[in-house]
């Protein structure tokens, strides 16, 4: 089948503003959208800019907006976004991040917010025997969050960031939860200054757009709300003392 890729283009070196360019591509319905993009780059316009790496939904490199929704080009089949011959698929870069070229965005701010929550195990206590034991039930409390590939699809999908660019964002908060919900971690207090403030967890308005956009099926909105409750319980206990 033939489809039309209507791609947002922008080269800051030569363009005054972003514009759209159409490419006609012949692909099968079970091919991936990334395959269609590669056909454009290889045979029609080698200057087209987009990121890719593993092409199997693990690296998160090729996140973009596809027909107005955020996701991975390598996990999106042509038939999911184009049902018949001649259909148009609109491709745009992720929102809220500066466009470097075409579908490539500068993720520096995204990763700055991610690093701010200290996304690593914090525990200076001596290890008994050889490891810190954890039950399967304890692991399941945060298991889905370990699947995050930091693709920033949830970040781009979040309506809150459209009004407040200082918002920490769903990816950072869900990854903070991954550790504060871990029974082996002792870094709750260290993460509070970033999480327990207006631009932290409290900016989330429960739109669920982040959860819907996540290509790894992480219950992001639920994890943010659980983080809120953990902070509330902590502050109540602190007030009682």
PDB file of N, CA, C and O in Angstrom, residues 105-156:
ATOM      1  N   UNK A 105      14.739  16.046  19.044  1.00  0.00           N
ATOM      2  CA  UNK A 105      14.607  17.082  20.072  1.00  0.00           C
ATOM      3  C   UNK A 105      15.777  17.033  21.049  1.00  0.00           C
ATOM      4  O   UNK A 105      16.435  16.006  21.202  1.00  0.00           O
ATOM      5  N   UNK A 106      16.011  18.150  21.698  1.00  0.00           N
ATOM      6  CA  UNK A 106      17.052  18.247  22.719  1.00  0.00           C
ATOM      7  C   UNK A 106      16.459  17.751  24.036  1.00  0.00           C
ATOM      8  O   UNK A 106      15.552  18.372  24.590  1.00  0.00           O
ATOM      9  N   UNK A 107      16.962  16.645  24.546  1.00  0.00           N
ATOM     10  CA  UNK A 107      16.398  16.027  25.749  1.00  0.00           C
ATOM     11  C   UNK A 107      17.111  16.438  27.036  1.00  0.00           C
ATOM     12  O   UNK A 107      16.880  15.846  28.095  1.00  0.00           O
ATOM     13  N   UNK A 108      17.949  17.457  26.971  1.00  0.00           N
ATOM     14  CA  UNK A 108      18.735  17.867  28.137  1.00  0.00           C
ATOM     15  C   UNK A 108      17.848  18.196  29.339  1.00  0.00           C
ATOM     16  O   UNK A 108      18.123  17.770  30.465  1.00  0.00           O
ATOM     17  N   UNK A 109      16.774  18.945  29.132  1.00  0.00           N
ATOM     18  CA  UNK A 109      15.889  19.331  30.233  1.00  0.00           C
ATOM     19  C   UNK A 109      15.177  18.114  30.805  1.00  0.00           C
ATOM     20  O   UNK A 109      15.001  17.995  32.027  1.00  0.00           O
ATOM     21  N   UNK A 110      14.765  17.213  29.930  1.00  0.00           N
ATOM     22  CA  UNK A 110      14.102  15.977  30.364  1.00  0.00           C
ATOM     23  C   UNK A 110      15.012  15.177  31.291  1.00  0.00           C
ATOM     24  O   UNK A 110      14.597  14.733  32.365  1.00  0.00           O
ATOM     25  N   UNK A 111      16.262  15.005  30.914  1.00  0.00           N
ATOM     26  CA  UNK A 111      17.186  14.222  31.727  1.00  0.00           C
ATOM     27  C   UNK A 111      17.662  14.989  32.959  1.00  0.00           C
ATOM     28  O   UNK A 111      18.009  14.380  33.977  1.00  0.00           O
ATOM     29  N   UNK A 112      17.653  16.299  32.892  1.00  0.00           N
ATOM     30  CA  UNK A 112      17.982  17.108  34.077  1.00  0.00           C
ATOM     31  C   UNK A 112      16.954  16.858  35.174  1.00  0.00           C
ATOM     32  O   UNK A 112      17.299  16.687  36.350  1.00  0.00           O
ATOM     33  N   UNK A 113      15.686  16.833  34.794  1.00  0.00           N
ATOM     34  CA  UNK A 113      14.617  16.568  35.756  1.00  0.00           C
ATOM     35  C   UNK A 113      14.686  15.123  36.254  1.00  0.00           C
ATOM     36  O   UNK A 113      14.429  14.854  37.435  1.00  0.00           O
ATOM     37  N   UNK A 114      15.031  14.207  35.372  1.00  0.00           N
ATOM     38  CA  UNK A 114      15.174  12.803  35.749  1.00  0.00           C
ATOM     39  C   UNK A 114      16.286  12.636  36.782  1.00  0.00           C
ATOM     40  O   UNK A 114      16.107  11.984  37.815  1.00  0.00           O
ATOM     41  N   UNK A 115      17.423  13.253  36.540  1.00  0.00           N
ATOM     42  CA  UNK A 115      18.543  13.143  37.479  1.00  0.00           C
ATOM     43  C   UNK A 115      18.244  13.815  38.820  1.00  0.00           C
ATOM     44  O   UNK A 115      18.778  13.414  39.860  1.00  0.00           O
ATOM     45  N   UNK A 116      17.358  14.805  38.809  1.00  0.00           N
ATOM     46  CA  UNK A 116      17.046  15.552  40.028  1.00  0.00           C
ATOM     47  C   UNK A 116      16.401  14.679  41.104  1.00  0.00           C
ATOM     48  O   UNK A 116      16.513  14.977  42.300  1.00  0.00           O
ATOM     49  N   UNK A 117      15.728  13.594  40.715  1.00  0.00           N
ATOM     50  CA  UNK A 117      15.052  12.745  41.696  1.00  0.00           C
ATOM     51  C   UNK A 117      15.965  11.663  42.255  1.00  0.00           C
ATOM     52  O   UNK A 117      15.529  10.802  43.005  1.00  0.00           O
ATOM     53  N   UNK A 118      17.241  11.719  41.887  1.00  0.00           N
ATOM     54  CA  UNK A 118      18.220  10.719  42.342  1.00  0.00           C
ATOM     55  C   UNK A 118      17.735   9.310  42.000  1.00  0.00           C
ATOM     56  O   UNK A 118      17.412   8.500  42.886  1.00  0.00           O
ATOM     57  N   UNK A 119      17.691   8.992  40.704  1.00  0.00           N
ATOM     58  CA  UNK A 119      17.143   7.702  40.254  1.00  0.00           C
ATOM     59  C   UNK A 119      18.110   6.539  40.419  1.00  0.00           C
ATOM     60  O   UNK A 119      18.511   5.881  39.446  1.00  0.00           O
ATOM     61  N   UNK A 120      18.476   6.295  41.668  1.00  0.00           N
ATOM     62  CA  UNK A 120      19.380   5.187  41.980  1.00  0.00           C
ATOM     63  C   UNK A 120      19.151   4.786  43.426  1.00  0.00           C
ATOM     64  O   UNK A 120      18.592   5.540  44.227  1.00  0.00           O
ATOM     65  N   UNK A 121      19.549   3.570  43.772  1.00  0.00           N
ATOM     66  CA  UNK A 121      19.344   3.058  45.127  1.00  0.00           C
ATOM     67  C   UNK A 121      20.223   3.811  46.118  1.00  0.00           C
ATOM     68  O   UNK A 121      21.429   3.938  45.916  1.00  0.00           O
ATOM     69  N   UNK A 122      19.611   4.302  47.178  1.00  0.00           N
ATOM     70  CA  UNK A 122      20.340   4.999  48.238  1.00  0.00           C
ATOM     71  C   UNK A 122      20.236   4.170  49.519  1.00  0.00           C
ATOM     72  O   UNK A 122      19.144   4.009  50.076  1.00  0.00           O
ATOM     73  N   UNK A 123      21.344   3.637  49.954  1.00  0.00           N
ATOM     74  CA  UNK A 123      21.354   2.841  51.182  1.00  0.00           C
ATOM     75  C   UNK A 123      22.807   2.631  51.618  1.00  0.00           C
ATOM     76  O   UNK A 123      23.559   1.908  50.967  1.00  0.00           O
ATOM     77  N   UNK A 124      23.162   3.291  52.713  1.00  0.00           N
ATOM     78  CA  UNK A 124      24.527   3.180  53.235  1.00  0.00           C
ATOM     79  C   UNK A 124      24.643   2.147  54.360  1.00  0.00           C
ATOM     80  O   UNK A 124      25.710   1.982  54.956  1.00  0.00           O
ATOM     81  N   UNK A 125      23.536   1.456  54.643  1.00  0.00           N
ATOM     82  CA  UNK A 125      23.557   0.459  55.710  1.00  0.00           C
ATOM     83  C   UNK A 125      24.404  -0.748  55.306  1.00  0.00           C
ATOM     84  O   UNK A 125      24.440  -1.115  54.121  1.00  0.00           O
ATOM     85  N   UNK A 126      25.068  -1.379  56.254  1.00  0.00           N
ATOM     86  CA  UNK A 126      25.861  -2.578  55.954  1.00  0.00           C
ATOM     87  C   UNK A 126      24.981  -3.679  55.371  1.00  0.00           C
ATOM     88  O   UNK A 126      23.839  -3.864  55.783  1.00  0.00           O
ATOM     89  N   UNK A 127      25.501  -4.377  54.392  1.00  0.00           N
ATOM     90  CA  UNK A 127      24.748  -5.452  53.749  1.00  0.00           C
ATOM     91  C   UNK A 127      24.912  -6.741  54.537  1.00  0.00           C
ATOM     92  O   UNK A 127      26.034  -7.185  54.800  1.00  0.00           O
ATOM     93  N   UNK A 128      23.798  -7.323  54.933  1.00  0.00           N
ATOM     94  CA  UNK A 128      23.831  -8.593  55.650  1.00  0.00           C
ATOM     95  C   UNK A 128      24.183  -9.709  54.671  1.00  0.00           C
ATOM     96  O   UNK A 128      23.571  -9.849  53.611  1.00  0.00           O
ATOM     97  N   UNK A 129      25.191 -10.488  55.034  1.00  0.00           N
ATOM     98  CA  UNK A 129      25.667 -11.558  54.170  1.00  0.00           C
ATOM     99  C   UNK A 129      26.094 -11.017  52.797  1.00  0.00           C
ATOM    100  O   UNK A 129      26.971 -10.169  52.704  1.00  0.00           O
ATOM    101  N   UNK A 130      25.414 -11.402  51.710  1.00  0.00           N
ATOM    102  CA  UNK A 130      25.868 -11.008  50.383  1.00  0.00           C
ATOM    103  C   UNK A 130      24.946 -10.034  49.649  1.00  0.00           C
ATOM    104  O   UNK A 130      25.344  -9.403  48.675  1.00  0.00           O
ATOM    105  N   UNK A 131      23.700  -9.921  50.073  1.00  0.00           N
ATOM    106  CA  UNK A 131      22.761  -9.066  49.350  1.00  0.00           C
ATOM    107  C   UNK A 131      21.611  -8.626  50.245  1.00  0.00           C
ATOM    108  O   UNK A 131      21.412  -9.159  51.340  1.00  0.00           O
ATOM    109  N   UNK A 132      20.886  -7.619  49.789  1.00  0.00           N
ATOM    110  CA  UNK A 132      19.695  -7.147  50.504  1.00  0.00           C
ATOM    111  C   UNK A 132      18.497  -7.933  49.973  1.00  0.00           C
ATOM    112  O   UNK A 132      18.108  -7.789  48.818  1.00  0.00           O
ATOM    113  N   UNK A 133      17.922  -8.765  50.831  1.00  0.00           N
ATOM    114  CA  UNK A 133      16.835  -9.651  50.407  1.00  0.00           C
ATOM    115  C   UNK A 133      15.536  -8.876  50.223  1.00  0.00           C
ATOM    116  O   UNK A 133      15.206  -7.984  50.998  1.00  0.00           O
ATOM    117  N   UNK A 134      14.784  -9.248  49.194  1.00  0.00           N
ATOM    118  CA  UNK A 134      13.482  -8.639  48.927  1.00  0.00           C
ATOM    119  C   UNK A 134      12.525  -9.717  48.431  1.00  0.00           C
ATOM    120  O   UNK A 134      12.902 -10.557  47.608  1.00  0.00           O
ATOM    121  N   UNK A 135      11.290  -9.692  48.945  1.00  0.00           N
ATOM    122  CA  UNK A 135      10.316 -10.694  48.539  1.00  0.00           C
ATOM    123  C   UNK A 135       9.737 -10.348  47.165  1.00  0.00           C
ATOM    124  O   UNK A 135       9.855  -9.215  46.692  1.00  0.00           O
ATOM    125  N   UNK A 136       9.102 -11.315  46.548  1.00  0.00           N
ATOM    126  CA  UNK A 136       8.478 -11.090  45.249  1.00  0.00           C
ATOM    127  C   UNK A 136       7.349 -10.064  45.366  1.00  0.00           C
ATOM    128  O   UNK A 136       7.169  -9.232  44.472  1.00  0.00           O
ATOM    129  N   UNK A 137       6.598 -10.130  46.457  1.00  0.00           N
ATOM    130  CA  UNK A 137       5.510  -9.170  46.664  1.00  0.00           C
ATOM    131  C   UNK A 137       6.060  -7.756  46.809  1.00  0.00           C
ATOM    132  O   UNK A 137       5.457  -6.792  46.295  1.00  0.00           O
ATOM    133  N   UNK A 138       7.169  -7.606  47.499  1.00  0.00           N
ATOM    134  CA  UNK A 138       7.784  -6.287  47.649  1.00  0.00           C
ATOM    135  C   UNK A 138       8.256  -5.757  46.304  1.00  0.00           C
ATOM    136  O   UNK A 138       8.099  -4.575  45.998  1.00  0.00           O
ATOM    137  N   UNK A 139       8.819  -6.621  45.504  1.00  0.00           N
ATOM    138  CA  UNK A 139       9.284  -6.218  44.174  1.00  0.00           C
ATOM    139  C   UNK A 139       8.110  -5.783  43.296  1.00  0.00           C
ATOM    140  O   UNK A 139       8.199  -4.814  42.533  1.00  0.00           O
ATOM    141  N   UNK A 140       6.990  -6.479  43.389  1.00  0.00           N
ATOM    142  CA  UNK A 140       5.855  -6.180  42.531  1.00  0.00           C
ATOM    143  C   UNK A 140       5.239  -4.815  42.810  1.00  0.00           C
ATOM    144  O   UNK A 140       4.498  -4.290  41.974  1.00  0.00           O
ATOM    145  N   UNK A 141       5.543  -4.219  43.940  1.00  0.00           N
ATOM    146  CA  UNK A 141       5.008  -2.896  44.266  1.00  0.00           C
ATOM    147  C   UNK A 141       5.508  -1.830  43.302  1.00  0.00           C
ATOM    148  O   UNK A 141       4.867  -0.785  43.123  1.00  0.00           O
ATOM    149  N   UNK A 142       6.645  -2.069  42.679  1.00  0.00           N
ATOM    150  CA  UNK A 142       7.201  -1.076  41.757  1.00  0.00           C
ATOM    151  C   UNK A 142       7.707  -1.711  40.464  1.00  0.00           C
ATOM    152  O   UNK A 142       8.366  -1.045  39.660  1.00  0.00           O
ATOM    153  N   UNK A 143       7.391  -2.965  40.241  1.00  0.00           N
ATOM    154  CA  UNK A 143       7.980  -3.725  39.136  1.00  0.00           C
ATOM    155  C   UNK A 143       7.797  -3.057  37.774  1.00  0.00           C
ATOM    156  O   UNK A 143       8.740  -3.001  36.973  1.00  0.00           O
ATOM    157  N   UNK A 144       6.609  -2.553  37.472  1.00  0.00           N
ATOM    158  CA  UNK A 144       6.375  -1.994  36.137  1.00  0.00           C
ATOM    159  C   UNK A 144       7.256  -0.778  35.860  1.00  0.00           C
ATOM    160  O   UNK A 144       7.665  -0.547  34.720  1.00  0.00           O
ATOM    161  N   UNK A 145       7.602  -0.023  36.906  1.00  0.00           N
ATOM    162  CA  UNK A 145       8.399   1.182  36.694  1.00  0.00           C
ATOM    163  C   UNK A 145       9.831   0.866  36.268  1.00  0.00           C
ATOM    164  O   UNK A 145      10.516   1.720  35.701  1.00  0.00           O
ATOM    165  N   UNK A 146      10.270  -0.363  36.507  1.00  0.00           N
ATOM    166  CA  UNK A 146      11.626  -0.742  36.087  1.00  0.00           C
ATOM    167  C   UNK A 146      11.706  -0.921  34.567  1.00  0.00           C
ATOM    168  O   UNK A 146      12.794  -1.079  34.022  1.00  0.00           O
ATOM    169  N   UNK A 147      10.549  -0.909  33.900  1.00  0.00           N
ATOM    170  CA  UNK A 147      10.520  -1.076  32.453  1.00  0.00           C
ATOM    171  C   UNK A 147      10.695   0.236  31.689  1.00  0.00           C
ATOM    172  O   UNK A 147      10.710   0.237  30.454  1.00  0.00           O
ATOM    173  N   UNK A 148      10.810   1.340  32.402  1.00  0.00           N
ATOM    174  CA  UNK A 148      10.929   2.642  31.739  1.00  0.00           C
ATOM    175  C   UNK A 148      12.183   2.696  30.864  1.00  0.00           C
ATOM    176  O   UNK A 148      13.277   2.319  31.299  1.00  0.00           O
ATOM    177  N   UNK A 149      12.021   3.198  29.632  1.00  0.00           N
ATOM    178  CA  UNK A 149      13.145   3.325  28.705  1.00  0.00           C
ATOM    179  C   UNK A 149      13.489   4.797  28.451  1.00  0.00           C
ATOM    180  O   UNK A 149      14.265   5.112  27.547  1.00  0.00           O
ATOM    181  N   UNK A 150      12.893   5.690  29.237  1.00  0.00           N
ATOM    182  CA  UNK A 150      13.195   7.125  29.160  1.00  0.00           C
ATOM    183  C   UNK A 150      13.048   7.669  27.737  1.00  0.00           C
ATOM    184  O   UNK A 150      13.873   8.444  27.260  1.00  0.00           O
ATOM    185  N   UNK A 151      11.978   7.271  27.083  1.00  0.00           N
ATOM    186  CA  UNK A 151      11.729   7.716  25.715  1.00  0.00           C
ATOM    187  C   UNK A 151      11.126   9.114  25.668  1.00  0.00           C
ATOM    188  O   UNK A 151      11.143   9.773  24.627  1.00  0.00           O
ATOM    189  N   UNK A 152      10.558   9.566  26.799  1.00  0.00           N
ATOM    190  CA  UNK A 152       9.936  10.889  26.940  1.00  0.00           C
ATOM    191  C   UNK A 152       8.567  10.996  26.269  1.00  0.00           C
ATOM    192  O   UNK A 152       8.037  12.093  26.112  1.00  0.00           O
ATOM    193  N   UNK A 153       7.972   9.871  25.881  1.00  0.00           N
ATOM    194  CA  UNK A 153       6.624   9.909  25.314  1.00  0.00           C
ATOM    195  C   UNK A 153       5.627  10.463  26.333  1.00  0.00           C
ATOM    196  O   UNK A 153       4.760  11.274  25.996  1.00  0.00           O
ATOM    197  N   UNK A 154       5.760  10.020  27.574  1.00  0.00           N
ATOM    198  CA  UNK A 154       4.854  10.481  28.627  1.00  0.00           C
ATOM    199  C   UNK A 154       5.036  11.971  28.884  1.00  0.00           C
ATOM    200  O   UNK A 154       4.085  12.700  29.168  1.00  0.00           O
ATOM    201  N   UNK A 155       6.261  12.431  28.795  1.00  0.00           N
ATOM    202  CA  UNK A 155       6.591  13.851  29.010  1.00  0.00           C
ATOM    203  C   UNK A 155       5.890  14.712  27.963  1.00  0.00           C
ATOM    204  O   UNK A 155       5.265  15.729  28.279  1.00  0.00           O
ATOM    205  N   UNK A 156       5.974  14.291  26.710  1.00  0.00           N
ATOM    206  CA  UNK A 156       5.351  15.028  25.615  1.00  0.00           C
ATOM    207  C   UNK A 156       3.832  14.962  25.678  1.00  0.00           C
ATOM    208  O   UNK A 156       3.139  15.899  25.251  1.00  0.00           O
TER     209      UNK A 156
END
